[in-house]
Coordinates of C-alpha atoms in Angstrom, one line a residue:
Chain A
X1 CA 263.9 -64.2 155.4
X2 CA 265.4 -63.2 152.0
X3 CA 265.2 -59.4 151.3
X4 CA 264.7 -57.8 147.9
X5 CA 265.2 -54.2 146.7
X6 CA 261.6 -52.8 146.7
X7 CA 262.3 -51.3 143.3
X8 CA 262.9 -54.7 141.7
X9 CA 259.3 -56.1 142.0
X10 CA 257.9 -52.7 140.8
X11 CA 260.0 -52.8 137.8
X12 CA 259.0 -56.4 137.2
X13 CA 255.3 -55.3 137.4
X14 CA 255.9 -52.6 134.8
X15 CA 257.5 -55.2 132.4
X16 CA 254.6 -57.8 133.1
X17 CA 252.1 -55.0 132.3
X18 CA 253.8 -54.3 128.9
X19 CA 254.1 -58.0 128.0
X20 CA 250.4 -58.7 128.9
X21 CA 249.2 -55.7 126.9
X22 CA 251.2 -56.8 123.8
X23 CA 249.8 -60.3 124.4
X24 CA 246.2 -59.0 124.5
X25 CA 246.8 -56.8 121.3
X26 CA 248.2 -59.8 119.3
X27 CA 246.0 -62.5 120.8
X28 CA 249.2 -64.5 121.4
X29 CA 248.6 -67.4 123.8
X30 CA 252.3 -68.1 123.6
X31 CA 253.3 -64.8 124.9
X32 CA 250.9 -65.3 127.9
X33 CA 252.4 -68.8 128.4
X34 CA 255.8 -67.2 128.4
X35 CA 254.7 -64.8 131.1
X36 CA 253.3 -67.7 133.1
X37 CA 256.7 -69.3 133.0
X38 CA 258.3 -66.0 134.3
X39 CA 255.7 -66.0 137.2
X40 CA 256.4 -69.6 137.9
X41 CA 260.2 -69.1 138.2
X42 CA 259.6 -66.1 140.6
X43 CA 257.0 -68.1 142.6
X44 CA 258.8 -71.3 142.9
X45 CA 262.5 -70.6 142.5
X46 CA 262.4 -67.3 144.3
X47 CA 262.7 -63.7 143.1
X48 CA 266.5 -64.0 142.9
X49 CA 266.0 -66.1 139.8
X50 CA 262.9 -64.3 138.5
X51 CA 263.8 -63.2 134.9
X52 CA 262.7 -59.6 135.4
X53 CA 264.5 -59.5 138.7
X54 CA 267.7 -60.5 137.0
X55 CA 267.0 -58.0 134.3
X56 CA 266.5 -55.3 137.0
X57 CA 269.7 -56.1 138.9
X58 CA 271.9 -56.2 135.7
X59 CA 270.4 -53.4 133.7
X60 CA 268.4 -51.1 135.9
X61 CA 269.6 -51.2 139.3
X62 CA 273.2 -50.0 138.5
X63 CA 271.8 -46.9 136.9
X64 CA 269.4 -46.0 139.9
X65 CA 271.9 -45.7 142.6
X66 CA 272.1 -47.4 146.0
X67 CA 269.4 -49.5 147.5
X68 CA 267.3 -47.3 149.8
X69 CA 264.7 -49.8 151.0
X70 CA 264.5 -53.5 151.1
X71 CA 261.4 -55.6 151.9
X72 CA 260.8 -59.2 152.7
X73 CA 260.5 -61.5 149.7
X74 CA 257.3 -63.2 150.7
X75 CA 254.7 -60.7 149.7
X76 CA 256.0 -60.2 146.0
X77 CA 256.7 -63.8 145.7
X78 CA 253.2 -64.7 146.7
X79 CA 251.9 -62.2 144.1
X80 CA 253.9 -64.1 141.4
X81 CA 251.9 -67.3 142.3
X82 CA 248.6 -65.3 142.0
X83 CA 249.8 -63.9 138.7
X84 CA 250.7 -67.5 137.6
X85 CA 247.1 -68.7 138.2
X86 CA 245.7 -66.0 136.0
X87 CA 248.4 -66.4 133.3
X88 CA 247.9 -70.2 133.1
X89 CA 244.2 -69.6 132.6
X90 CA 244.8 -67.0 130.0
X91 CA 247.3 -69.0 128.0
X92 CA 245.2 -72.1 128.2
X93 CA 242.1 -70.0 127.0
X94 CA 244.1 -68.7 123.9
X95 CA 245.8 -72.0 123.1
X96 CA 242.7 -74.3 123.3
X97 CA 240.5 -72.0 121.3
X98 CA 238.5 -70.0 123.9
X99 CA 240.0 -66.6 123.1
X100 CA 237.5 -64.6 125.2
X101 CA 238.4 -66.6 128.4
X102 CA 242.1 -66.2 127.5
X103 CA 241.7 -62.5 127.0
X104 CA 239.6 -61.9 130.1
X105 CA 242.0 -63.9 132.4
X106 CA 245.0 -62.0 130.7
X107 CA 243.2 -58.8 131.3
X108 CA 242.7 -59.6 135.0
X109 CA 246.4 -60.3 135.4
X110 CA 247.1 -57.1 133.7
X111 CA 244.9 -55.1 136.1
X112 CA 246.8 -56.7 139.0
X113 CA 250.2 -56.0 137.5
X114 CA 249.4 -52.4 136.5
X115 CA 248.0 -51.6 140.0
X116 CA 251.1 -53.0 141.5
X117 CA 253.4 -51.1 139.2
X118 CA 251.6 -47.8 139.4
X119 CA 250.5 -47.8 143.1
X120 CA 252.4 -50.6 144.8
X121 CA 249.1 -52.3 145.6
X122 CA 249.4 -56.1 145.8
X123 CA 246.3 -57.8 144.9
X124 CA 247.6 -61.2 145.7
X125 CA 248.6 -60.2 149.1
X126 CA 245.1 -58.7 149.9
X127 CA 243.4 -61.8 148.5
X128 CA 245.5 -64.0 150.8
X129 CA 243.5 -63.2 154.0
X130 CA 240.1 -63.4 152.0
X131 CA 241.1 -66.9 151.0
X132 CA 242.2 -68.0 154.5
X133 CA 238.9 -66.5 156.0
X134 CA 237.0 -68.5 153.5
X135 CA 238.8 -71.8 154.3
X136 CA 238.0 -71.4 158.0
X137 CA 234.3 -70.6 157.1
X138 CA 234.1 -73.9 155.3
X139 CA 235.7 -75.9 158.0
X140 CA 233.9 -74.5 160.9
Chain B
X1 CA 245.5 -56.5 115.9
X2 CA 243.1 -58.6 118.0
X3 CA 239.8 -56.8 118.4
X4 CA 238.7 -58.7 121.5
X5 CA 242.1 -58.1 122.9
X6 CA 241.9 -54.4 122.3
X7 CA 238.5 -54.2 124.0
X8 CA 239.8 -56.2 127.0
X9 CA 242.9 -54.0 127.2
X10 CA 240.9 -50.8 127.1
X11 CA 238.7 -52.3 129.9
X12 CA 241.6 -53.4 132.1
X13 CA 243.0 -50.0 131.9
X14 CA 239.8 -48.4 132.9
X15 CA 239.3 -50.8 135.7
X16 CA 242.9 -50.2 136.9
X17 CA 242.4 -46.5 137.0
X18 CA 239.1 -46.9 138.9
X19 CA 240.7 -49.3 141.3
X20 CA 243.6 -47.0 141.8
X21 CA 241.3 -44.1 142.6
X22 CA 239.1 -46.1 145.0
X23 CA 242.2 -47.4 146.8
X24 CA 243.6 -43.9 147.2
X25 CA 240.3 -42.7 148.6
X26 CA 239.8 -45.8 150.9
X27 CA 243.2 -46.7 152.1
X28 CA 243.6 -45.8 155.6
X29 CA 240.4 -43.7 155.8
X30 CA 239.1 -44.0 159.3
X31 CA 235.4 -45.1 159.5
X32 CA 233.6 -44.3 162.6
X33 CA 231.9 -47.4 164.1
X34 CA 228.3 -47.1 164.9
X35 CA 226.8 -48.7 168.0
X36 CA 225.5 -51.5 165.9
X37 CA 228.8 -52.0 164.1
X38 CA 230.6 -52.0 167.5
X39 CA 228.8 -55.3 168.5
X40 CA 229.6 -58.6 167.0
X41 CA 226.2 -60.3 166.5
X42 CA 227.0 -63.9 166.4
X43 CA 229.4 -63.8 169.4
X44 CA 227.1 -61.6 171.5
X45 CA 230.1 -59.4 172.4
X46 CA 231.6 -56.1 171.4
X47 CA 234.5 -55.3 169.1
X48 CA 236.3 -53.9 172.0
X49 CA 236.0 -57.2 173.9
X50 CA 237.4 -59.2 171.0
X51 CA 240.3 -56.8 170.8
X52 CA 240.9 -57.2 174.6
X53 CA 240.9 -60.8 174.2
X54 CA 243.8 -60.5 171.8
X55 CA 245.7 -58.5 174.4
X56 CA 244.6 -54.9 174.0
X57 CA 244.5 -52.9 177.2
X58 CA 242.9 -49.6 176.2
X59 CA 242.8 -48.4 179.8
X60 CA 246.6 -48.0 179.8
X61 CA 246.9 -45.5 177.0
X62 CA 245.2 -42.5 175.5
X63 CA 245.0 -44.3 172.2
X64 CA 245.4 -48.0 171.4
X65 CA 246.0 -49.0 167.9
X66 CA 245.5 -52.6 167.0
X67 CA 246.9 -53.7 163.6
X68 CA 245.9 -56.9 161.8
X69 CA 248.6 -58.0 159.4
X70 CA 249.6 -61.0 157.3
X71 CA 253.0 -62.3 156.2
X72 CA 252.2 -61.6 152.7
X73 CA 251.4 -57.9 153.2
X74 CA 254.1 -55.4 152.1
X75 CA 252.2 -52.2 153.2
X76 CA 251.6 -53.7 156.7
X77 CA 255.3 -53.6 157.4
X78 CA 255.6 -50.0 156.5
X79 CA 252.4 -49.1 158.8
X80 CA 254.0 -51.1 161.7
X81 CA 257.2 -49.4 161.5
X82 CA 255.4 -46.0 161.3
X83 CA 253.3 -46.7 164.4
X84 CA 256.3 -48.1 166.3
X85 CA 258.2 -44.9 165.5
X86 CA 255.2 -42.6 166.5
X87 CA 255.2 -44.6 169.8
X88 CA 258.7 -43.5 170.8
X89 CA 257.7 -39.8 170.8
X90 CA 254.1 -40.2 172.0
X91 CA 253.9 -42.0 175.4
X92 CA 250.0 -41.9 175.2
X93 CA 250.0 -44.3 172.2
X94 CA 249.8 -48.1 172.7
X95 CA 250.3 -50.4 169.8
X96 CA 249.3 -54.0 169.4
X97 CA 250.2 -56.1 166.4
X98 CA 248.0 -59.1 165.6
X99 CA 248.9 -61.8 163.1
X100 CA 245.5 -62.2 161.3
X101 CA 246.3 -65.7 160.1
X102 CA 246.8 -67.2 163.6
X103 CA 243.6 -65.4 164.9
X104 CA 241.1 -66.1 162.1
X105 CA 238.2 -66.2 164.6
X106 CA 238.9 -62.6 165.6
X107 CA 239.3 -61.7 162.0
X108 CA 235.8 -63.1 161.2
X109 CA 234.2 -61.7 164.2
X110 CA 235.6 -58.2 163.4
X111 CA 235.0 -58.6 159.7
X112 CA 238.6 -57.9 158.8
X113 CA 238.8 -58.2 155.0
X114 CA 242.1 -56.5 154.0
X115 CA 245.4 -56.0 155.7
X116 CA 246.5 -53.9 157.2
X117 CA 243.3 -53.3 159.1
X118 CA 243.6 -50.9 162.1
X119 CA 241.4 -50.5 165.1
X120 CA 241.5 -47.3 167.2
X121 CA 240.4 -47.5 171.0
X122 CA 240.1 -44.8 173.3
X123 CA 241.1 -44.9 177.0
X124 CA 237.4 -45.7 177.9
X125 CA 237.6 -48.7 175.7
X126 CA 235.3 -47.3 173.1
X127 CA 236.1 -48.1 169.5
X128 CA 236.9 -44.7 167.9
X129 CA 237.1 -46.1 164.5
X130 CA 238.7 -48.5 162.1
X131 CA 240.5 -48.3 158.8
X132 CA 241.5 -50.7 156.1
X133 CA 244.7 -50.4 153.9
X134 CA 247.9 -48.5 154.7
X135 CA 247.2 -45.0 156.0
X136 CA 249.1 -42.2 154.5
X137 CA 252.0 -41.2 157.1
X138 CA 250.8 -37.7 157.7
X139 CA 247.2 -38.7 158.2
X140 CA 248.2 -41.4 160.7
X141 CA 250.3 -38.9 162.5
X142 CA 247.5 -36.4 162.7
X143 CA 245.0 -39.0 163.9
X144 CA 247.4 -40.3 166.6
X145 CA 248.1 -36.7 167.7
X146 CA 244.4 -35.8 167.8
X147 CA 243.9 -38.6 170.4
X148 CA 247.0 -38.5 172.4
X149 CA 248.3 -35.8 174.7
X150 CA 251.1 -34.3 172.6
X151 CA 254.0 -32.9 174.6
X152 CA 255.1 -29.7 172.9

């Protein structure tokens, strides 16, 4: 299983938080859409190719010193997928003329990103079990 | 400047702060399980029985910790490593790791909502308590020490 420097996803979460905050303040659907593309690359191509991950490796990591801790890629990668869902709804809301829907979805993505950045909490990871539980409940 | 966006941003910051506080309070906090809570209503069995079915053998150790994890759970990994490390110096501690996804029936019976969720069983099989979210290392160590015979 691919491993990533734990500081990479945290850095990415901070950048995401700032991008989404700017998007909210400017009401820019295109900025949310750009963030959605960033999420999509991380979720589908892997964190190695995630734009903020690349930024981290080139600009930030060399200044931080050696890697102290690595983690499996799966949890942060899954979180990118959850972020993508919120960002797609957010971008669509802004761009098709439902700014309130756009703002609320973007706000939810921002909460998840900020919590992850500040505390390391991974909303998507926690929701994963909830979703799997609900699926069984329906099929039983 | 977008007025709606500004309001939503402010709300998002407040929600984040509240959530962070809540998580800090709740993560790893051990809740005692009442007699009612210890029984699993629909299955007509006890939590201990469900855990035993998964492979827990509380009679073999002073304290048995059962951890539910998923593959997409970062903190689970740290908690698991911590417990395995504690095990090397505390012979009275037994540890069982359960992949929640492949035991969804148990997950539902025990009402596991988050990962990691930990169950603490005494030697007599009684459920001492349970906790959700990654416990802080010092608190986890203190809890284990309180229930296992520490060799000093």
